[in-house]
Amino acid sequence: MTDYQIFEAGDVVLQSGLTYRGARLAYKTYGELAADKSNVIVYPTSYGAQHYDTEWLIGPDKILDPRKYFIIIPNKFGNGLSSSPSNTPAPFDRGRYPHFTVTDNVRIQQRLLREVFGITKVALVYGFSMGAQQAFHWGALFPEMVERIAPVCGSAKTSPHNFVFLEGVKAALTADPAWQDGWFATKPVRGLRAMGRVYAGWGLSQDFYREELWRKIGYSSLEDFLIANWEGSFGRRDANDLLAMLWTWQHADISANELYRGDLKKALGAIRARALVMPSETDLYFRVEDNRREVALMPNAELRPIPSIWGHRAGNPAQNPEDFAFLKAAVAELLAG
């Protein structure tokens, strides 16, 4: 039994020039669509996440309220529910998986809204990390459709340093001996553990570790935190799916399409939506400075950093009430404006 629906997108020509035949977009909805279809919130998934991992944020007293809004979580391509390496049939299976860009993702999401629900206006696109990248893309690709965006700990274009950070994560995973011919035929247990260890040093700040905040969320030692939280998180994912999503992240760029032809300034300037851009002050790879430069080129945007020592995870505060309260208040203000 599943708790989500599938949008059969058919044969999709991707930005790479390859055709993904029988593309399937998994999605889940919350709340009721208003008669005038004015209460739509799109909430895309982040790296490694499925809707199960992100719906904690939805509820009457949460950041996104399903009593007022019709919330749609589209599962990113590559996450194991939508079309992914782990479920793609031959001949595009294994190392032949055709990569989806963020642009490919968002264009199919827009088709879902239009073809299934008849939605032509979106009140808000809210997203964390890779979800934030999708929020920026929504604003640039469909400027007349999107009224507000709230990118949290993410960027309109992956920075060079962010790209290099991901190269390190990828190298740790693919160093496993199971990596052969561009594919993992068996689960790379050592590679996934190494990936978790590398990521642990980037996902949270130096101050988080200095203050031993892992104790406040139920871990008895640093080693306990690294094994149970980081190794455990990546160990439950398909390694080939993780690499596909990582590729999408590395190549995120709102200007890399026929509309803007690589002109990032033009793409940012085309975003009409009211934007509240919220990086974490201590994020080590989606940095405040990158967002500051992007916001300066957006006509209706505010930069509002999250004052937190939780690093990147300040934007996904399932166990962090202070940052949760910050995001809840900010989103309420954005929706009221």
mmCIF file of C-alpha atoms in Angstrom:
data_model
loop_
_atom_site.group_PDB
_atom_site.id
_atom_site.type_symbol
_atom_site.label_atom_id
_atom_site.label_comp_id
_atom_site.label_asym_id
_atom_site.label_seq_id
_atom_site.Cartn_x
_atom_site.Cartn_y
_atom_site.Cartn_z
ATOM 1 C CA MET A 1 0.000 0.000 0.000
ATOM 2 C CA THR A 2 1.228 3.494 -0.844
ATOM 3 C CA ASP A 3 0.042 6.850 0.442
ATOM 4 C CA TYR A 4 0.930 8.778 -2.714
ATOM 5 C CA GLN A 5 -0.190 9.144 -6.320
ATOM 6 C CA ILE A 6 1.677 8.847 -9.613
ATOM 7 C CA PHE A 7 1.562 11.365 -12.426
ATOM 8 C CA GLU A 8 2.263 9.482 -15.651
ATOM 9 C CA ALA A 9 4.251 12.094 -17.555
ATOM 10 C CA GLY A 10 4.787 9.923 -20.632
ATOM 11 C CA ASP A 11 7.872 10.206 -22.813
ATOM 12 C CA VAL A 12 9.855 13.254 -21.741
ATOM 13 C CA VAL A 13 12.702 14.751 -23.738
ATOM 14 C CA LEU A 14 15.216 15.870 -21.120
ATOM 15 C CA GLN A 15 17.659 18.764 -21.323
ATOM 16 C CA SER A 16 20.382 16.220 -22.059
ATOM 17 C CA GLY A 17 18.629 15.368 -25.340
ATOM 18 C CA LEU A 18 17.752 11.869 -24.164
ATOM 19 C CA THR A 19 14.140 10.726 -23.901
ATOM 20 C CA TYR A 20 12.971 9.200 -20.634
ATOM 21 C CA ARG A 21 10.142 6.889 -21.672
ATOM 22 C CA GLY A 22 7.252 6.489 -19.288
ATOM 23 C CA ALA A 23 8.409 9.065 -16.722
ATOM 24 C CA ARG A 24 6.584 8.758 -13.405
ATOM 25 C CA LEU A 25 6.316 11.588 -10.874
ATOM 26 C CA ALA A 26 5.269 10.490 -7.374
ATOM 27 C CA TYR A 27 3.413 13.090 -5.343
ATOM 28 C CA LYS A 28 1.268 13.482 -2.247
ATOM 29 C CA THR A 29 -1.271 16.185 -1.405
ATOM 30 C CA TYR A 30 -2.462 17.620 1.903
ATOM 31 C CA GLY A 31 -5.506 19.774 2.565
ATOM 32 C CA GLU A 32 -8.248 20.797 0.145
ATOM 33 C CA LEU A 33 -7.927 22.759 -3.075
ATOM 34 C CA ALA A 34 -9.978 25.953 -2.873
ATOM 35 C CA ALA A 35 -12.758 26.481 -5.397
ATOM 36 C CA ASP A 36 -10.786 29.301 -7.009
ATOM 37 C CA LYS A 37 -7.551 27.273 -6.735
ATOM 38 C CA SER A 38 -5.807 30.161 -4.986
ATOM 39 C CA ASN A 39 -4.384 28.256 -1.992
ATOM 40 C CA VAL A 40 -1.699 26.093 -3.610
ATOM 41 C CA ILE A 41 1.690 25.489 -1.991
ATOM 42 C CA VAL A 42 4.328 23.416 -3.772
ATOM 43 C CA TYR A 43 6.836 21.811 -1.403
ATOM 44 C CA PRO A 44 9.562 19.937 -3.363
ATOM 45 C CA THR A 45 11.805 17.330 -1.724
ATOM 46 C CA SER A 46 15.431 17.808 -0.700
ATOM 47 C CA TYR A 47 18.514 15.645 -1.298
ATOM 48 C CA GLY A 48 18.004 12.021 -0.337
ATOM 49 C CA ALA A 49 14.474 12.742 0.890
ATOM 50 C CA GLN A 50 11.093 11.308 0.030
ATOM 51 C CA HIS A 51 7.835 12.926 1.087
ATOM 52 C CA TYR A 52 7.795 10.722 4.203
ATOM 53 C CA ASP A 53 10.907 12.549 5.413
ATOM 54 C CA THR A 54 9.548 16.049 4.901
ATOM 55 C CA GLU A 55 5.871 15.935 5.851
ATOM 56 C CA TRP A 56 6.695 16.574 9.532
ATOM 57 C CA LEU A 57 6.617 20.254 8.529
ATOM 58 C CA ILE A 58 2.912 20.051 7.541
ATOM 59 C CA GLY A 59 0.166 20.392 10.139
ATOM 60 C CA PRO A 60 -2.218 22.775 11.927
ATOM 61 C CA ASP A 61 0.545 24.125 14.151
ATOM 62 C CA LYS A 62 3.419 23.591 11.727
ATOM 63 C CA ILE A 63 5.101 25.729 9.086
ATOM 64 C CA LEU A 64 2.638 24.759 6.318
ATOM 65 C CA ASP A 65 -1.000 24.543 7.437
ATOM 66 C CA PRO A 66 -3.230 22.111 5.477
ATOM 67 C CA ARG A 67 -6.353 23.679 6.991
ATOM 68 C CA LYS A 68 -5.717 26.771 4.860
ATOM 69 C CA TYR A 69 -3.615 25.517 1.971
ATOM 70 C CA PHE A 70 -3.551 22.747 -0.602
ATOM 71 C CA ILE A 71 -0.007 21.446 -0.294
ATOM 72 C CA ILE A 72 1.637 19.287 -2.942
ATOM 73 C CA ILE A 73 4.906 17.431 -2.340
ATOM 74 C CA PRO A 74 6.385 16.307 -5.682
ATOM 75 C CA ASN A 75 9.088 13.698 -5.156
ATOM 76 C CA LYS A 76 12.238 14.650 -7.003
ATOM 77 C CA PHE A 77 13.330 12.404 -9.864
ATOM 78 C CA GLY A 78 16.020 10.076 -8.572
ATOM 79 C CA ASN A 79 14.621 9.733 -5.045
ATOM 80 C CA GLY A 80 13.373 6.175 -5.450
ATOM 81 C CA LEU A 81 9.639 6.951 -5.685
ATOM 82 C CA SER A 82 9.605 9.009 -8.862
ATOM 83 C CA SER A 83 11.541 7.618 -11.838
ATOM 84 C CA SER A 84 15.038 6.807 -10.565
ATOM 85 C CA PRO A 85 18.024 4.567 -11.262
ATOM 86 C CA SER A 86 16.551 1.998 -8.866
ATOM 87 C CA ASN A 87 13.343 1.615 -10.893
ATOM 88 C CA THR A 88 14.284 2.464 -14.493
ATOM 89 C CA PRO A 89 13.944 -0.388 -17.002
ATOM 90 C CA ALA A 90 16.451 -1.313 -19.726
ATOM 91 C CA PRO A 91 18.032 0.001 -21.842
ATOM 92 C CA PHE A 92 18.343 3.140 -19.699
ATOM 93 C CA ASP A 93 18.948 1.267 -16.462
ATOM 94 C CA ARG A 94 22.170 0.905 -14.498
ATOM 95 C CA GLY A 95 24.891 3.298 -15.692
ATOM 96 C CA ARG A 96 22.711 4.446 -18.618
ATOM 97 C CA TYR A 97 20.217 6.295 -16.414
ATOM 98 C CA PRO A 98 19.344 9.609 -18.154
ATOM 99 C CA HIS A 99 19.893 12.424 -15.685
ATOM 100 C CA PHE A 100 17.150 14.899 -14.825
ATOM 101 C CA THR A 101 18.157 18.514 -14.259
ATOM 102 C CA VAL A 102 16.290 20.720 -11.798
ATOM 103 C CA THR A 103 14.696 22.360 -14.842
ATOM 104 C CA ASP A 104 13.459 18.948 -16.029
ATOM 105 C CA ASN A 105 12.001 18.317 -12.570
ATOM 106 C CA VAL A 106 10.176 21.629 -12.285
ATOM 107 C CA ARG A 107 8.737 21.528 -15.793
ATOM 108 C CA ILE A 108 7.192 18.119 -15.113
ATOM 109 C CA GLN A 109 5.920 19.352 -11.736
ATOM 110 C CA GLN A 110 4.234 22.249 -13.521
ATOM 111 C CA ARG A 111 2.586 19.775 -15.882
ATOM 112 C CA LEU A 112 1.284 17.845 -12.869
ATOM 113 C CA LEU A 113 -0.359 20.964 -11.457
ATOM 114 C CA ARG A 114 -1.850 21.989 -14.781
ATOM 115 C CA GLU A 115 -2.930 18.618 -16.184
ATOM 116 C CA VAL A 116 -4.180 16.924 -13.010
ATOM 117 C CA PHE A 117 -5.546 19.847 -10.995
ATOM 118 C CA GLY A 118 -6.004 22.687 -13.499
ATOM 119 C CA ILE A 119 -3.818 24.929 -11.339
ATOM 120 C CA THR A 120 -2.548 28.108 -12.999
ATOM 121 C CA LYS A 121 -1.430 30.055 -9.893
ATOM 122 C CA VAL A 122 0.815 28.991 -7.038
ATOM 123 C CA ALA A 123 0.615 30.935 -3.774
ATOM 124 C CA LEU A 124 4.002 29.687 -2.558
ATOM 125 C CA VAL A 125 6.846 27.375 -3.470
ATOM 126 C CA TYR A 126 8.622 26.433 -0.252
ATOM 127 C CA GLY A 127 11.750 24.326 -0.318
ATOM 128 C CA PHE A 128 14.779 23.326 1.729
ATOM 129 C CA SER A 129 18.218 22.616 0.210
ATOM 130 C CA MET A 130 17.574 20.971 -3.188
ATOM 131 C CA GLY A 131 13.955 21.915 -2.574
ATOM 132 C CA ALA A 132 15.116 25.534 -2.382
ATOM 133 C CA GLN A 133 16.890 25.117 -5.704
ATOM 134 C CA GLN A 134 13.574 23.958 -7.147
ATOM 135 C CA ALA A 135 11.819 26.985 -5.607
ATOM 136 C CA PHE A 136 14.244 29.326 -7.414
ATOM 137 C CA HIS A 137 13.653 27.395 -10.643
ATOM 138 C CA TRP A 138 9.883 27.679 -10.264
ATOM 139 C CA GLY A 139 10.249 31.451 -9.912
ATOM 140 C CA ALA A 140 12.450 31.785 -12.994
ATOM 141 C CA LEU A 141 10.749 29.245 -15.276
ATOM 142 C CA PHE A 142 7.149 30.241 -14.470
ATOM 143 C CA PRO A 143 7.318 33.865 -13.286
ATOM 144 C CA GLU A 144 3.680 34.635 -14.112
ATOM 145 C CA MET A 145 2.411 31.582 -12.239
ATOM 146 C CA VAL A 146 4.278 31.844 -8.924
ATOM 147 C CA GLU A 147 3.297 34.494 -6.388
ATOM 148 C CA ARG A 148 5.847 33.730 -3.645
ATOM 149 C CA ILE A 149 8.928 31.610 -3.111
ATOM 150 C CA ALA A 150 10.688 30.692 0.134
ATOM 151 C CA PRO A 151 14.063 29.091 -0.638
ATOM 152 C CA VAL A 152 15.605 27.828 2.626
ATOM 153 C CA CYS A 153 19.316 26.926 2.681
ATOM 154 C CA GLY A 154 19.615 26.644 -1.086
ATOM 155 C CA SER A 155 20.754 28.626 -4.115
ATOM 156 C CA ALA A 156 19.638 29.542 -7.614
ATOM 157 C CA LYS A 157 22.869 28.115 -8.989
ATOM 158 C CA THR A 158 25.225 25.627 -7.359
ATOM 159 C CA SER A 159 28.423 27.467 -6.473
ATOM 160 C CA PRO A 160 31.872 26.135 -7.442
ATOM 161 C CA HIS A 161 32.732 25.375 -3.811
ATOM 162 C CA ASN A 162 29.426 23.548 -3.321
ATOM 163 C CA PHE A 163 30.233 21.505 -6.437
ATOM 164 C CA VAL A 164 33.622 20.574 -4.995
ATOM 165 C CA PHE A 165 32.097 19.583 -1.633
ATOM 166 C CA LEU A 166 29.832 17.173 -3.521
ATOM 167 C CA GLU A 167 32.808 15.776 -5.417
ATOM 168 C CA GLY A 168 34.233 14.721 -2.053
ATOM 169 C CA VAL A 169 30.966 13.060 -1.031
ATOM 170 C CA LYS A 170 30.785 11.275 -4.376
ATOM 171 C CA ALA A 171 34.405 10.122 -4.157
ATOM 172 C CA ALA A 172 33.830 8.586 -0.716
ATOM 173 C CA LEU A 173 30.841 6.623 -1.994
ATOM 174 C CA THR A 174 32.348 5.430 -5.265
ATOM 175 C CA ALA A 175 35.604 4.330 -3.587
ATOM 176 C CA ASP A 176 33.692 1.246 -2.479
ATOM 177 C CA PRO A 177 34.793 -1.852 -4.470
ATOM 178 C CA ALA A 178 31.159 -2.459 -5.465
ATOM 179 C CA TRP A 179 31.408 0.538 -7.820
ATOM 180 C CA GLN A 180 31.915 -0.974 -11.273
ATOM 181 C CA ASP A 181 31.102 0.260 -14.777
ATOM 182 C CA GLY A 182 29.329 3.366 -13.484
ATOM 183 C CA TRP A 183 26.935 1.426 -11.275
ATOM 184 C CA PHE A 184 26.500 -0.333 -7.939
ATOM 185 C CA ALA A 185 25.222 -3.844 -8.591
ATOM 186 C CA THR A 186 25.356 -4.603 -4.853
ATOM 187 C CA LYS A 187 24.884 -2.347 -1.847
ATOM 188 C CA PRO A 188 28.141 -0.455 -1.072
ATOM 189 C CA VAL A 189 27.977 -0.659 2.716
ATOM 190 C CA ARG A 190 31.463 0.762 3.277
ATOM 191 C CA GLY A 191 30.900 3.506 0.717
ATOM 192 C CA LEU A 192 27.626 4.589 2.300
ATOM 193 C CA ARG A 193 29.222 4.676 5.732
ATOM 194 C CA ALA A 194 32.112 6.753 4.377
ATOM 195 C CA MET A 195 29.674 9.087 2.659
ATOM 196 C CA GLY A 196 27.832 9.615 5.933
ATOM 197 C CA ARG A 197 31.069 10.407 7.781
ATOM 198 C CA VAL A 198 32.187 12.922 5.150
ATOM 199 C CA TYR A 199 28.777 14.579 5.062
ATOM 200 C CA ALA A 200 28.618 14.857 8.861
ATOM 201 C CA GLY A 201 31.453 17.378 8.801
ATOM 202 C CA TRP A 202 29.589 19.586 6.331
ATOM 203 C CA GLY A 203 25.944 19.299 7.317
ATOM 204 C CA LEU A 204 26.424 20.891 10.751
ATOM 205 C CA SER A 205 28.627 23.726 11.920
ATOM 206 C CA GLN A 206 31.795 23.770 13.981
ATOM 207 C CA ASP A 207 29.823 25.449 16.763
ATOM 208 C CA PHE A 208 27.221 22.669 16.759
ATOM 209 C CA TYR A 209 29.936 20.126 17.482
ATOM 210 C CA ARG A 210 31.750 22.356 19.957
ATOM 211 C CA GLU A 211 28.557 22.774 21.997
ATOM 212 C CA GLU A 212 27.792 19.035 21.672
ATOM 213 C CA LEU A 213 24.235 19.759 20.589
ATOM 214 C CA TRP A 214 23.889 16.164 19.455
ATOM 215 C CA ARG A 215 23.312 15.368 23.138
ATOM 216 C CA LYS A 216 20.082 17.397 23.076
ATOM 217 C CA ILE A 217 18.602 15.218 20.347
ATOM 218 C CA GLY A 218 19.168 11.858 21.970
ATOM 219 C CA TYR A 219 22.718 10.730 21.214
ATOM 220 C CA SER A 220 24.999 9.494 23.982
ATOM 221 C CA SER A 221 28.339 10.253 22.308
ATOM 222 C CA LEU A 222 29.781 11.748 19.159
ATOM 223 C CA GLU A 223 30.390 8.274 17.746
ATOM 224 C CA ASP A 224 26.807 7.322 18.541
ATOM 225 C CA PHE A 225 25.656 10.393 16.585
ATOM 226 C CA LEU A 226 27.860 9.627 13.586
ATOM 227 C CA ILE A 227 26.720 6.016 13.348
ATOM 228 C CA ALA A 228 23.033 6.308 14.198
ATOM 229 C CA ASN A 229 22.320 9.623 12.502
ATOM 230 C CA TRP A 230 24.673 9.986 9.563
ATOM 231 C CA GLU A 231 25.611 6.426 8.626
ATOM 232 C CA GLY A 232 22.045 5.375 9.321
ATOM 233 C CA SER A 233 20.513 8.099 7.150
ATOM 234 C CA PHE A 234 22.504 7.248 4.049
ATOM 235 C CA GLY A 235 22.519 3.500 4.702
ATOM 236 C CA ARG A 236 18.777 3.261 4.107
ATOM 237 C CA ARG A 237 19.013 4.812 0.626
ATOM 238 C CA ASP A 238 19.827 3.304 -2.737
ATOM 239 C CA ALA A 239 23.376 4.347 -3.643
ATOM 240 C CA ASN A 240 22.636 4.750 -7.353
ATOM 241 C CA ASP A 241 19.705 7.021 -6.513
ATOM 242 C CA LEU A 242 21.939 9.103 -4.248
ATOM 243 C CA LEU A 243 24.416 9.617 -7.076
ATOM 244 C CA ALA A 244 21.638 10.619 -9.493
ATOM 245 C CA MET A 245 20.307 13.240 -7.086
ATOM 246 C CA LEU A 246 23.850 14.465 -6.448
ATOM 247 C CA TRP A 247 24.330 14.990 -10.189
ATOM 248 C CA THR A 248 21.123 17.036 -10.322
ATOM 249 C CA TRP A 249 22.329 19.151 -7.392
ATOM 250 C CA GLN A 250 25.730 19.807 -8.934
ATOM 251 C CA HIS A 251 24.182 20.991 -12.193
ATOM 252 C CA ALA A 252 21.467 23.215 -10.703
ATOM 253 C CA ASP A 253 21.311 26.576 -12.482
ATOM 254 C CA ILE A 254 18.147 28.604 -13.142
ATOM 255 C CA SER A 255 19.744 30.158 -16.228
ATOM 256 C CA ALA A 256 20.823 26.883 -17.900
ATOM 257 C CA ASN A 257 17.934 26.677 -20.354
ATOM 258 C CA GLU A 258 16.717 28.147 -23.625
ATOM 259 C CA LEU A 259 14.929 31.008 -21.819
ATOM 260 C CA TYR A 260 18.053 32.577 -20.316
ATOM 261 C CA ARG A 261 20.948 30.873 -22.156
ATOM 262 C CA GLY A 262 23.306 31.018 -19.191
ATOM 263 C CA ASP A 263 22.551 34.628 -18.229
ATOM 264 C CA LEU A 264 22.098 34.258 -14.467
ATOM 265 C CA LYS A 265 21.496 37.981 -13.960
ATOM 266 C CA LYS A 266 18.646 37.894 -16.463
ATOM 267 C CA ALA A 267 17.150 34.761 -14.900
ATOM 268 C CA LEU A 268 17.216 36.200 -11.371
ATOM 269 C CA GLY A 269 15.776 39.474 -12.613
ATOM 270 C CA ALA A 270 12.879 37.618 -14.233
ATOM 271 C CA ILE A 271 11.606 36.238 -10.896
ATOM 272 C CA ARG A 272 8.463 38.269 -10.188
ATOM 273 C CA ALA A 273 7.467 36.350 -7.069
ATOM 274 C CA ARG A 274 7.868 37.912 -3.677
ATOM 275 C CA ALA A 275 10.871 36.009 -2.369
ATOM 276 C CA LEU A 276 12.027 35.424 1.182
ATOM 277 C CA VAL A 277 15.451 33.815 0.923
ATOM 278 C CA MET A 278 16.587 32.196 4.164
ATOM 279 C CA PRO A 279 20.090 30.757 4.362
ATOM 280 C CA SER A 280 21.593 29.564 7.620
ATOM 281 C CA GLU A 281 24.262 31.854 9.047
ATOM 282 C CA THR A 282 26.492 28.803 9.622
ATOM 283 C CA ASP A 283 25.752 26.725 6.516
ATOM 284 C CA LEU A 284 29.080 25.497 5.161
ATOM 285 C CA TYR A 285 28.060 24.933 1.549
ATOM 286 C CA PHE A 286 24.911 26.946 0.768
ATOM 287 C CA ARG A 287 26.482 30.137 2.032
ATOM 288 C CA VAL A 288 24.834 33.426 2.948
ATOM 289 C CA GLU A 289 27.124 35.318 0.586
ATOM 290 C CA ASP A 290 25.922 33.313 -2.407
ATOM 291 C CA ASN A 291 22.313 34.181 -1.574
ATOM 292 C CA ARG A 292 23.241 37.816 -0.911
ATOM 293 C CA ARG A 293 24.531 38.142 -4.461
ATOM 294 C CA GLU A 294 21.450 36.424 -5.875
ATOM 295 C CA VAL A 295 18.967 38.516 -3.892
ATOM 296 C CA ALA A 296 20.678 41.711 -5.083
ATOM 297 C CA LEU A 297 19.610 40.796 -8.627
ATOM 298 C CA MET A 298 16.011 39.848 -7.755
ATOM 299 C CA PRO A 299 13.372 42.603 -7.991
ATOM 300 C CA ASN A 300 11.169 41.571 -5.073
ATOM 301 C CA ALA A 301 13.358 39.629 -2.668
ATOM 302 C CA GLU A 302 14.520 39.828 0.929
ATOM 303 C CA LEU A 303 17.506 38.049 2.449
ATOM 304 C CA ARG A 304 16.749 36.837 5.967
ATOM 305 C CA PRO A 305 19.482 34.550 7.373
ATOM 306 C CA ILE A 306 18.536 32.045 10.075
ATOM 307 C CA PRO A 307 20.539 32.921 13.237
ATOM 308 C CA SER A 308 21.583 29.394 14.105
ATOM 309 C CA ILE A 309 24.607 27.187 14.812
ATOM 310 C CA TRP A 310 22.888 24.153 13.300
ATOM 311 C CA GLY A 311 24.596 24.716 9.957
ATOM 312 C CA HIS A 312 22.683 23.425 6.944
ATOM 313 C CA ARG A 313 20.236 21.614 9.184
ATOM 314 C CA ALA A 314 18.908 24.914 10.486
ATOM 315 C CA GLY A 315 16.720 24.789 7.396
ATOM 316 C CA ASN A 316 15.273 21.380 8.285
ATOM 317 C CA PRO A 317 14.632 21.819 12.013
ATOM 318 C CA ALA A 318 12.664 18.695 12.877
ATOM 319 C CA GLN A 319 14.563 18.498 16.188
ATOM 320 C CA ASN A 320 15.318 22.171 16.639
ATOM 321 C CA PRO A 321 12.446 24.283 18.072
ATOM 322 C CA GLU A 322 14.237 27.647 17.829
ATOM 323 C CA ASP A 323 14.874 27.426 14.102
ATOM 324 C CA PHE A 324 11.443 25.898 13.563
ATOM 325 C CA ALA A 325 9.864 28.958 15.202
ATOM 326 C CA PHE A 326 11.960 31.271 13.017
ATOM 327 C CA LEU A 327 10.817 29.578 9.807
ATOM 328 C CA LYS A 328 7.196 29.322 10.931
ATOM 329 C CA ALA A 329 7.013 33.051 11.657
ATOM 330 C CA ALA A 330 8.773 33.977 8.422
ATOM 331 C CA VAL A 331 6.502 31.848 6.237
ATOM 332 C CA ALA A 332 3.375 33.180 7.989
ATOM 333 C CA GLU A 333 4.557 36.721 7.277
ATOM 334 C CA LEU A 334 5.309 35.890 3.643
ATOM 335 C CA LEU A 335 1.896 34.306 3.073
ATOM 336 C CA ALA A 336 0.126 37.241 4.767
ATOM 337 C CA GLY A 337 1.854 39.793 2.540
#
